[in-house]
XYZ file of C-alpha atoms in Angstrom:
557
model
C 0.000 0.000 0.000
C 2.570 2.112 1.178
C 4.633 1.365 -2.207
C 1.337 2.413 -4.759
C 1.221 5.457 -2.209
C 4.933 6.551 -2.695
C 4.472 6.436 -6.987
C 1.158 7.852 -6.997
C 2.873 11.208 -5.176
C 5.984 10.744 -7.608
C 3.429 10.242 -10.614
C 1.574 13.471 -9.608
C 5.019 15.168 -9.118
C 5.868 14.454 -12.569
C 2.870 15.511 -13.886
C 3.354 18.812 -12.543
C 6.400 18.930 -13.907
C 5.640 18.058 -17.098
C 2.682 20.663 -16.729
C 5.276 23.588 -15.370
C 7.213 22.592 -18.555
C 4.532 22.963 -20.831
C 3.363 26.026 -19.592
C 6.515 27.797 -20.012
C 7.503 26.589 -22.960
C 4.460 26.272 -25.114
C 1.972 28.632 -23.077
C 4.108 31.378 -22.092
C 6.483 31.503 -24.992
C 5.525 34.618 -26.877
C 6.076 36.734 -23.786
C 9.505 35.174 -22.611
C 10.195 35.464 -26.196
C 8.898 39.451 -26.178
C 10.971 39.824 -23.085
C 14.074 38.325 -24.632
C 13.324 40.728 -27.902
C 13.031 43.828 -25.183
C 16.520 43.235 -23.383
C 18.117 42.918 -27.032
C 15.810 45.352 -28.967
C 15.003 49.188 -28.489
C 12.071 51.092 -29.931
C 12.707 54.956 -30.622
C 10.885 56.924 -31.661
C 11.896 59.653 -34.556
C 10.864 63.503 -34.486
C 8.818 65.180 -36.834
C 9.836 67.845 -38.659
C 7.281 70.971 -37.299
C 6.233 72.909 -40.129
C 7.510 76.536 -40.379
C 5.281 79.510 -40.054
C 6.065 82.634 -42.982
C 5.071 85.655 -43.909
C 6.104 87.193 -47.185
C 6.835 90.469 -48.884
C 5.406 92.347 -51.654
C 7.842 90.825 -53.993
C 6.820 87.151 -52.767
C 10.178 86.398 -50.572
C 8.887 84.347 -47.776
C 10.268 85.239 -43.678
C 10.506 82.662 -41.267
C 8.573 83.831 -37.880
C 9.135 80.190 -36.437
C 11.339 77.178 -36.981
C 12.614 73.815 -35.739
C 16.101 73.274 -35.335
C 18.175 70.325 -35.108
C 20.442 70.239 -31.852
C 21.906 67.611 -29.834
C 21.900 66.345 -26.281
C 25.361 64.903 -25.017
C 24.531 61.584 -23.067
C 27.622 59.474 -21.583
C 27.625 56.340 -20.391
C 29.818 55.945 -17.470
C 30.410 52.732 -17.387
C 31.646 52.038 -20.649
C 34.483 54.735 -20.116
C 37.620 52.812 -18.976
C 40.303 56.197 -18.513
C 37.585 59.081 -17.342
C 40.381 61.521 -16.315
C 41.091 61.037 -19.963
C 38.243 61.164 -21.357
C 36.997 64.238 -19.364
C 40.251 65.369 -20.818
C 39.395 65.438 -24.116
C 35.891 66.506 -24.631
C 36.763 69.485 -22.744
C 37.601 71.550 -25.631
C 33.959 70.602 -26.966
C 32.528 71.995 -23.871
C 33.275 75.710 -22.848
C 30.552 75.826 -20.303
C 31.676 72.503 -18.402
C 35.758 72.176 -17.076
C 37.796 69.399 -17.120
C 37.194 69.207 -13.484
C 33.454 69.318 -13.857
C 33.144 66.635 -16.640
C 35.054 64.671 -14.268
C 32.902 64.635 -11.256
C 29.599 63.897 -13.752
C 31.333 60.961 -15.250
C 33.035 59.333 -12.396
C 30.994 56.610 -11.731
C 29.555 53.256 -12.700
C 26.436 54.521 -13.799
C 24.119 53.083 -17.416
C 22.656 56.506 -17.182
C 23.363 59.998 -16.463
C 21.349 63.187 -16.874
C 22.818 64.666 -20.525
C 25.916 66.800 -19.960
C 24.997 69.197 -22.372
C 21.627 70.259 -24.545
C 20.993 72.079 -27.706
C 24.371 71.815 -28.639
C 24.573 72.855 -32.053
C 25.108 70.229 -35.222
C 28.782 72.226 -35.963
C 29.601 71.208 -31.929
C 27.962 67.747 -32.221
C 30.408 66.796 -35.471
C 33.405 68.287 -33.720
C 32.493 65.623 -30.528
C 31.965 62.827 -32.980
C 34.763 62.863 -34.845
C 36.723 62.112 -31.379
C 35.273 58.572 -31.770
C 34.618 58.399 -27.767
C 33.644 55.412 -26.187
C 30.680 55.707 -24.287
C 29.337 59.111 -25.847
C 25.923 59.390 -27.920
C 24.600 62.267 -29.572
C 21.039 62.140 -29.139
C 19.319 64.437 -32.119
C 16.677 66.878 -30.490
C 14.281 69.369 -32.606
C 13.980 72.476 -31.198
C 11.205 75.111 -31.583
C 13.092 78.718 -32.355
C 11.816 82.211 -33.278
C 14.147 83.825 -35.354
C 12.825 87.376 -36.235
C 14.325 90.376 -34.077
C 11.869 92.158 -31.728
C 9.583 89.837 -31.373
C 8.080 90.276 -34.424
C 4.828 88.797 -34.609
C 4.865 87.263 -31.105
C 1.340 87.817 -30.550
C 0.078 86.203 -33.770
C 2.655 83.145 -34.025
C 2.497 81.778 -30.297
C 4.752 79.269 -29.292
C 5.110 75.839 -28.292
C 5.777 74.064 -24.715
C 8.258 71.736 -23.571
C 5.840 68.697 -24.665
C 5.809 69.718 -28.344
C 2.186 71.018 -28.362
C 1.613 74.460 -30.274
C 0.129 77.319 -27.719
C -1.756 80.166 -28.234
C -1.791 82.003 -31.972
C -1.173 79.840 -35.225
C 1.226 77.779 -33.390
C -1.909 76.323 -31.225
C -4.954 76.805 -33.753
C -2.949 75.020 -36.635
C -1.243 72.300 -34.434
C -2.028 69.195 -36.627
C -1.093 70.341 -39.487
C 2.395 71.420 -38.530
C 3.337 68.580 -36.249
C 3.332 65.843 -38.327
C 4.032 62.131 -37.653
C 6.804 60.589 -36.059
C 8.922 57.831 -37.609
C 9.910 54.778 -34.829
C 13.616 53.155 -35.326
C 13.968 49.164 -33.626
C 17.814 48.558 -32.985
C 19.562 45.473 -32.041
C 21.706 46.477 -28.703
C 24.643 44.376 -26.999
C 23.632 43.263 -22.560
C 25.497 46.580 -22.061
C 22.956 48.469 -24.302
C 25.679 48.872 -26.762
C 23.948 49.815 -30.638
C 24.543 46.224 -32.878
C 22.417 46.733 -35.690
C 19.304 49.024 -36.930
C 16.547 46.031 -37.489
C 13.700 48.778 -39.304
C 12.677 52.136 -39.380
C 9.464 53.870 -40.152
C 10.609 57.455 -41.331
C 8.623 60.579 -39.446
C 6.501 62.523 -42.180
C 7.194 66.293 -41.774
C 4.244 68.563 -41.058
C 2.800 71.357 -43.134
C 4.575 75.220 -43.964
C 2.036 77.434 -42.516
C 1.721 80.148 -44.972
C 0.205 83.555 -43.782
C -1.268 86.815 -45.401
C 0.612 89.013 -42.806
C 3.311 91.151 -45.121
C 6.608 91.156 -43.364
C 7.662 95.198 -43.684
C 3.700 95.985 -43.153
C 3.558 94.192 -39.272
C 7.072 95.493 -38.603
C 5.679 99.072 -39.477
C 2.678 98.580 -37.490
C 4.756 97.581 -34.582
C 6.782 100.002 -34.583
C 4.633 103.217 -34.934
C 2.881 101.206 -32.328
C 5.046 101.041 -30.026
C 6.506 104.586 -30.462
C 2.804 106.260 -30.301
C 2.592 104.515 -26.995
C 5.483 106.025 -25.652
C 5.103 108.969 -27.007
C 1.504 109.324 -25.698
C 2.461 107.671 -22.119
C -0.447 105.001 -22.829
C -0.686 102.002 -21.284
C -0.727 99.621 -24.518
C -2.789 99.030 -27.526
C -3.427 97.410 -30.720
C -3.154 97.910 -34.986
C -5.532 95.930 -37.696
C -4.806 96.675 -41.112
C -6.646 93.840 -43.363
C -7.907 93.894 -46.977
C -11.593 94.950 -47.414
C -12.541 92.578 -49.888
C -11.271 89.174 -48.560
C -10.624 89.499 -44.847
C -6.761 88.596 -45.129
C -4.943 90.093 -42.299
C -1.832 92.218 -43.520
C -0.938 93.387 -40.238
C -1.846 92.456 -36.441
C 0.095 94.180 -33.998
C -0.795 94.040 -29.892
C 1.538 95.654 -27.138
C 2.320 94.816 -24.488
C 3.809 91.686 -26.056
C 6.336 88.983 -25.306
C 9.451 87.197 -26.419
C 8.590 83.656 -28.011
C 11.941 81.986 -27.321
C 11.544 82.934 -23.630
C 7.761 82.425 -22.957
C 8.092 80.161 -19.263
C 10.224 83.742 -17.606
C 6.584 85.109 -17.833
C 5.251 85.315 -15.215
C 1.506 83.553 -14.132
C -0.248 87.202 -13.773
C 1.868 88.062 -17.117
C 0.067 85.587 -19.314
C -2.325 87.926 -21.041
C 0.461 88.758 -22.720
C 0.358 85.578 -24.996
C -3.419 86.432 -26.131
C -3.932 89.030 -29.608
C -4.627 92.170 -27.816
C -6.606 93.189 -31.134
C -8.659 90.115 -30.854
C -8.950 89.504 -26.712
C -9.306 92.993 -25.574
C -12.908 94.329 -25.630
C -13.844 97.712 -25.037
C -16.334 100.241 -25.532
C -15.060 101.754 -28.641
C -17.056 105.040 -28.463
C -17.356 107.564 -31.762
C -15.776 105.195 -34.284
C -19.181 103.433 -34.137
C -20.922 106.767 -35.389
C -20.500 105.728 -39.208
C -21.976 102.440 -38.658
C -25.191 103.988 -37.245
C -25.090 106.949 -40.056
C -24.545 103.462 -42.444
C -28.150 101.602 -40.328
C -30.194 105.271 -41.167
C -29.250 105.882 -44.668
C -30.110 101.861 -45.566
C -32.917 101.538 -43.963
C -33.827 105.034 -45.558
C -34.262 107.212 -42.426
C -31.485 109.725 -43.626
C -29.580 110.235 -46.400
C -26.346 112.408 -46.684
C -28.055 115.686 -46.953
C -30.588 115.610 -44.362
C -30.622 118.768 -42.081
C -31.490 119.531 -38.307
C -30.789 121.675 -36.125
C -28.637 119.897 -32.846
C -28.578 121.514 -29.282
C -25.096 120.476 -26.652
C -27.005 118.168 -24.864
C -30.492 115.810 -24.751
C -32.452 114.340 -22.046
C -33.121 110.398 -22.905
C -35.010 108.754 -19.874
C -32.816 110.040 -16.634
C -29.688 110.334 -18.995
C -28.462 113.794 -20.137
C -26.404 112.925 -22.944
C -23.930 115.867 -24.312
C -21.366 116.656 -26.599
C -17.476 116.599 -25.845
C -16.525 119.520 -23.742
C -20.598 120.580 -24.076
C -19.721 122.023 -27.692
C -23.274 122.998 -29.423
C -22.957 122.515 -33.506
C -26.620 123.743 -34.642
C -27.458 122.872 -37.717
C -26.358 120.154 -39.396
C -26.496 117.849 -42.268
C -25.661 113.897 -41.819
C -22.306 114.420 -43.331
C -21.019 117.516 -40.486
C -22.607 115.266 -38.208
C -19.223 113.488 -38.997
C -17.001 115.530 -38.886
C -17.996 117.238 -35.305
C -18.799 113.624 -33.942
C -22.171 115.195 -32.308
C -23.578 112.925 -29.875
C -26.311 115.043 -29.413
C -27.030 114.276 -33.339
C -26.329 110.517 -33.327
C -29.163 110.295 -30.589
C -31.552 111.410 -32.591
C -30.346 109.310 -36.142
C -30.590 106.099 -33.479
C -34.302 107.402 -32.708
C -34.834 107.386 -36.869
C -33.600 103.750 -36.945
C -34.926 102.640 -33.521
C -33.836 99.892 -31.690
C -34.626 96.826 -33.256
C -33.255 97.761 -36.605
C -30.300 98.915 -35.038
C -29.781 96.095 -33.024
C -30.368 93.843 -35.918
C -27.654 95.583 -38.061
C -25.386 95.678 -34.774
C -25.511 91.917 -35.142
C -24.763 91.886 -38.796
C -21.935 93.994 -38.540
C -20.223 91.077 -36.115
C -20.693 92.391 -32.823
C -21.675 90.460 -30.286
C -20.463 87.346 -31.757
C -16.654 86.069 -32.322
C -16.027 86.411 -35.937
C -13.763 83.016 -36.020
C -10.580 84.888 -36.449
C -8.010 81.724 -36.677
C -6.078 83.331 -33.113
C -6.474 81.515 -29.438
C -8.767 83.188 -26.960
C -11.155 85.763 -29.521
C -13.911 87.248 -27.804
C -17.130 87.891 -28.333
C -17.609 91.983 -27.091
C -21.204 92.623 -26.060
C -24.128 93.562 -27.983
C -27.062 93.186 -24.900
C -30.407 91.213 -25.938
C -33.148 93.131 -27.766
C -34.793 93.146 -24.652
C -32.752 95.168 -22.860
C -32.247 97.868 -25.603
C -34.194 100.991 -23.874
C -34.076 104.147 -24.800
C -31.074 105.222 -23.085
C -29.041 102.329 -24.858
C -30.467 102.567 -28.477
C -29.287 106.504 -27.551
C -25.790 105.672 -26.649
C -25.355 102.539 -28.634
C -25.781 104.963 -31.486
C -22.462 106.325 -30.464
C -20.498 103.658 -29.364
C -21.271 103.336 -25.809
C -22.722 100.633 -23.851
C -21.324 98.172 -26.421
C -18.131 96.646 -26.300
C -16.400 95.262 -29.321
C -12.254 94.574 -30.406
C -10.138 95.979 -32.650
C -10.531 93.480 -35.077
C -14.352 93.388 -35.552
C -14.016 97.526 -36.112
C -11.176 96.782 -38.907
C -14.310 94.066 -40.168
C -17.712 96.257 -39.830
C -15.210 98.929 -41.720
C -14.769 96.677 -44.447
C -18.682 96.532 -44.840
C -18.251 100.255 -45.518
C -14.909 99.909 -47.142
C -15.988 96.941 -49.972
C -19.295 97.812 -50.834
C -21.722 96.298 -48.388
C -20.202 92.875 -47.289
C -18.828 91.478 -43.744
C -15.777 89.842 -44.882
C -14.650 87.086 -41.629
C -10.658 88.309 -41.018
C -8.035 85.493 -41.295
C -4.605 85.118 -40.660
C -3.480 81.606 -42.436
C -3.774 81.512 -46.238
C -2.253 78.290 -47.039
C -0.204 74.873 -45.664
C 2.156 73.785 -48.174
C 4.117 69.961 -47.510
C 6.482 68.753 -50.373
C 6.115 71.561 -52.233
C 2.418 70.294 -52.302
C 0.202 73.794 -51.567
C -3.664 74.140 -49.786
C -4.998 76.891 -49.600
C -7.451 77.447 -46.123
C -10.807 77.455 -46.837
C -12.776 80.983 -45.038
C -16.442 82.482 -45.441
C -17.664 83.611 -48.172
C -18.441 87.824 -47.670
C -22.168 88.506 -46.323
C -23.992 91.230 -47.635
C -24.369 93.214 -44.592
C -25.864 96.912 -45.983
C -26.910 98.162 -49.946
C -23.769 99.167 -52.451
C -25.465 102.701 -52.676
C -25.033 102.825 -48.470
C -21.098 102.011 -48.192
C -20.128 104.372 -51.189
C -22.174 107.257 -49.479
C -20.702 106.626 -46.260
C -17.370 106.325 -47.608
C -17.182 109.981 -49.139
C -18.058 110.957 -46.020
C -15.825 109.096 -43.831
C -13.334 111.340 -46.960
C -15.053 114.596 -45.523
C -14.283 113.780 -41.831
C -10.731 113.621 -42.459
C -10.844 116.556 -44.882
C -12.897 118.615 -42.681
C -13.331 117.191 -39.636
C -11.234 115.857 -36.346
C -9.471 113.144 -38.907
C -7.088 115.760 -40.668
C -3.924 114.230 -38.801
C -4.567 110.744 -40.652
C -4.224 112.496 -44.272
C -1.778 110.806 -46.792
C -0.653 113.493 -49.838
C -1.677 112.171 -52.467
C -4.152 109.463 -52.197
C -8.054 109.997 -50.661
C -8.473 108.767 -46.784
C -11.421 108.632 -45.040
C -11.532 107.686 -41.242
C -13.428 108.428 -38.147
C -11.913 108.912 -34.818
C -13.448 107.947 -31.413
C -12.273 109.119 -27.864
C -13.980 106.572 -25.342
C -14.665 106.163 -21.824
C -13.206 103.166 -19.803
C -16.179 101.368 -18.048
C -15.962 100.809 -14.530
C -16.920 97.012 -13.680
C -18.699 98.614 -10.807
C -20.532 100.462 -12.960
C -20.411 103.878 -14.422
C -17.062 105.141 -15.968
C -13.344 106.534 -14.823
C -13.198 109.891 -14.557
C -9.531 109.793 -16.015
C -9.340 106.827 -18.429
C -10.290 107.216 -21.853
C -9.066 105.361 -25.104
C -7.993 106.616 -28.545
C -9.629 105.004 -31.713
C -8.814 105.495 -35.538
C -10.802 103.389 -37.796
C -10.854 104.299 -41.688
C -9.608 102.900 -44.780
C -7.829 104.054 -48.147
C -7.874 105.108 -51.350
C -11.480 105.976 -50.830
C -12.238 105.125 -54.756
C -11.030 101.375 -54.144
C -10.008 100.804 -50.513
C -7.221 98.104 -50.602
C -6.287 99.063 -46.866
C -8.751 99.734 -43.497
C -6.437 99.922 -40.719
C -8.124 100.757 -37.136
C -5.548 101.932 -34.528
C -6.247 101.759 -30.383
C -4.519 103.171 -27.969
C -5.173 102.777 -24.296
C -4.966 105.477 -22.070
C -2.679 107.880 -23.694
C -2.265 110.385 -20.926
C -0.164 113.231 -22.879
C -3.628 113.728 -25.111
C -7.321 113.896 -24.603
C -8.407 113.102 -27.890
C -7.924 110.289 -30.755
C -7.698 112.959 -33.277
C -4.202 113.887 -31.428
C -3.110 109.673 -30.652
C -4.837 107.291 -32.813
C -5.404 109.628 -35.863
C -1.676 110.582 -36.122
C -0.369 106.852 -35.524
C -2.986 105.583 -38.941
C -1.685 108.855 -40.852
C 1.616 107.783 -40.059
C 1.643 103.858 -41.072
C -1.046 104.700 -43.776
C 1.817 107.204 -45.626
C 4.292 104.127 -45.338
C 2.139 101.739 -47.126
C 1.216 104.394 -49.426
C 5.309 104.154 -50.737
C 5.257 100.401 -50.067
C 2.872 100.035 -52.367
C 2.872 102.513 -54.717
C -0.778 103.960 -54.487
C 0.055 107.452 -55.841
């Protein structure tokens, strides 16, 4: 008994045994096998080429605003280095930020892995280390995001992108996809040390797309410039310049200050961020008497007024338990629609907005784009306000009229202009015209125009937009030569608590040129400016001045 006992336990033994056996070599093959592959094999994978952002000149010649560079990371492995005094030795020549001393101490050890001695070095420094044919060095390629144009030209509009690759804010963000790309993957064969044997495949990375834009290159510089010399000339506190083309909504120019440096965007700090955002897009405002030519536009086409129509205009009016008046109480009498313009009378606006009445006005409010984020291809557009229907009283069709109690950006102006500028049509603004990929080009697809007012309506308003800087408080945005027309618009800043600053206003010039064909409207904003009172001394001047450059630039004499 004893005896069957004794080979029954050495029969079930062996059967587990045999099982054991089994399972590891037939069951559990494939992943001894995949861990075999995984001491002997390495995946990596292989950077995409980013795309490059441009902007071109008149004469075609495209301007890098952002690019990736190839640069290398120095990684040692310790323990493969037999003499380190030597070694350290010799790549010190390579290395003017590290001593011999210093390379030393990092490499004396036994270590697989150390942090890399050195990144972005350049591919110039990277040969000069190969060629010393050092055991235990690699040269790990690295693409790296740069921004290569001199004061930060641009910033605003390009963005940037972090330390995971990832595009942020601007085109950099909004076009991610198409400039990333895909990533390749290399498998290697590697020695037990991790030594490179053999490259067993590799999947090559497929570059992403050129990002082509309609900004011109010596048109933003301009704007950025006169920009940022009107605000310190005029002490203000920062502001923004549109200049796009009336008839398609390409954006030739976009400038925002207070701005930032691309290739330095994490020394920002957190309460410093607004800085990444389009001011011209991001910052609403009540925009005040630049917003008088719209209304004039609402009354002639829905036939309320026309050009010629005459009253007589006291300094001030009582709407509800609102005394509205004119700047510094100024009393114009009589007037017709057109000097209505050119003295920006407030007093006269509230009674054109009483021709039109609300709903109208509201309506064509809307169509104009306020209220609503025109789709502007930038990170973080807003929306201004236009307030319900319901809420438009008297006082606020009133004021609305002129400006106030609606809040709008510099880029919707520079596209309800273009209504008045092209002939009748909201044209959506854009910034990207066209990814191109092995010489392979597509070009963006962006609304078609809306009819937003009659033909008749934007060439009546137009001439006299032309009167207001003939006659009126526009004379300081004049070219010689060519015909400009332009309104100006000195705002209040509204206090969230309600009401508005007694010593905050902000300068507006929207208006557009040559009045016969408008090719250009360029609004201007300036914030604060505490050395003037008025736009027709701040934003006026700043458009005259960028408006004569592009004039010569070109050639509209």
């Amino acid at each position: 008994m004893r005896l069957y006992l004794v080979f029954g336990v050495i029969f079930l033994l062996g059967g587990v045994i045999l099982f054991k056996l089994f399972e590891k070599q037939v069951i559990e093959f494939s992943q001894y096998a995949r861990a075999a592959r995984n001491q002997s094999e390495s995946e990596t994978k292989i950077q995409a080429q980013r795309g490059r952002i441009l902007t071109r000149d008149i004469n075609g010649e495209l301007f890098p605003l952002a690019v990736s560079e190839w640069t290398y990371e120095l990684l040692v492995t310790p323990r493969q280095i037999k003499n380190k005094r030597s070694f350290a030795e010799i790549l010190s020549p390579y290395l003017p930020e590290m001593s011999v001393e210093e390379i030393y101490s990092k490499v004396n050890n036994d270590e697989v892995y150390i942090p890399p001695l050195v990144k972005n070095l350049s591919s110039e420094r990277a040969d000069e280390i190969r060629a010393q044919n050092l055991i235990g060095v690699t040269l790990q390629p690295k693409l790296v995001r740069t921004y290569p144009e001199r004061e930060n030209l641009a910033a605003q509009i390009v963005g940037f992108v972090d330390a995971a690759g990832i595009g942020k804010y601007g085109i950099e963000a909004v076009y991610d996809r198409e400039l990333r790309g895909l990533p390749g993957e290399r498998v290697a064969k590697r020695d037990s040390l991790g030594r490179l044997i053999d490259i067993l495949t590799t999947k090559e990375p497929q570059s992403g797309s050129d990002i082509i834009l309609t900004v011109d290159h010596n048109v933003q510089f301009v704007a950025e410039t006169e920009l940022k010399k009107a605000i310190e000339t005029y002490q203000a506190d920062g502001g923004s310049v549109v200049i796009i083309n009336p008839k398609t909504g390409a954006v030739i120019a976009m400038a925002g200050y207070p701005t930032y440096d691309p290739n330095n965007f994490s020394k920002l700090a957190p309460e410093e961020h607004f800085k990444f955002l389009s001011t011209a897009a991001s910052n609403v405002y009540e925009p005040g008497s630049v917003v008088k030519p719209l209304t004039m536009a609402v009354a002639l086409d829905v036939g309320a007024v026309t050009p010629e129509t005459t009253e007589t205009f006291g300094g001030s009016v009582q709407v509800l338990d609102r005394t509205i008046k004119n700047a510094e109480d100024k009393t114009f009498g009589r007037q017709n629609m057109t000097q209505v313009l050119e003295n920006s009378d407030n007093v006269a606006m509230v009674w054109v907005s009483q021709q039109i009445g609300a709903e109208k006005l509201y309506q064509f409010f809307a169509n104009f784009g306020f209220g609503k984020k025109l789709g502007l291809d930038v990170v973080g557009e807003q929306a201004g306000l236009l307030r319900p229907l319901k809420e438009w009283n008297d006082v606020l069709r009133s004021t609305a009229g002129f400006g106030q109690g609606i809040s709008t950006t510099t880029v919707q102006l520079a596209a309800a202009y273009s209504a008045l500028a092209n002939g009748g049509n909201l044209v959506t603004p854009y910034l990207a015209e066209k990814a191109v990929v092995a010489d392979k080009a597509t070009a963006f697809k962006h609304p078609d125009p809306v009819r937003v007012i009659k033909q008749e309506t934007a060439d009546a308003v137009k001439l006299m937009l032309e009167s207001v800087v003939l006659n009126g408080h526009g004379k300081r945005a004049a070219v010689e030569g060519i015909r400009v027309g332009g309104k100006t618009g000195t705002a209040q800043v509204a206090n969230p608590q309600g009401g508005y600053y007694e010593n905050q206003h902000v300068g507006t010039f929207a208006g557009m040129f040559p009045i016969e064909d408008p090719q250009f409207v360029m609004v201007v904003r300036l914030d604060n400016p505490k050395t003037v009172r008025f736009a027709e001394s701040s934003a006026a001047p700043t458009f005259g001045a960028i408006a004569r450059w592009i004039t010569n630039y070109y050639q509209l004499r």
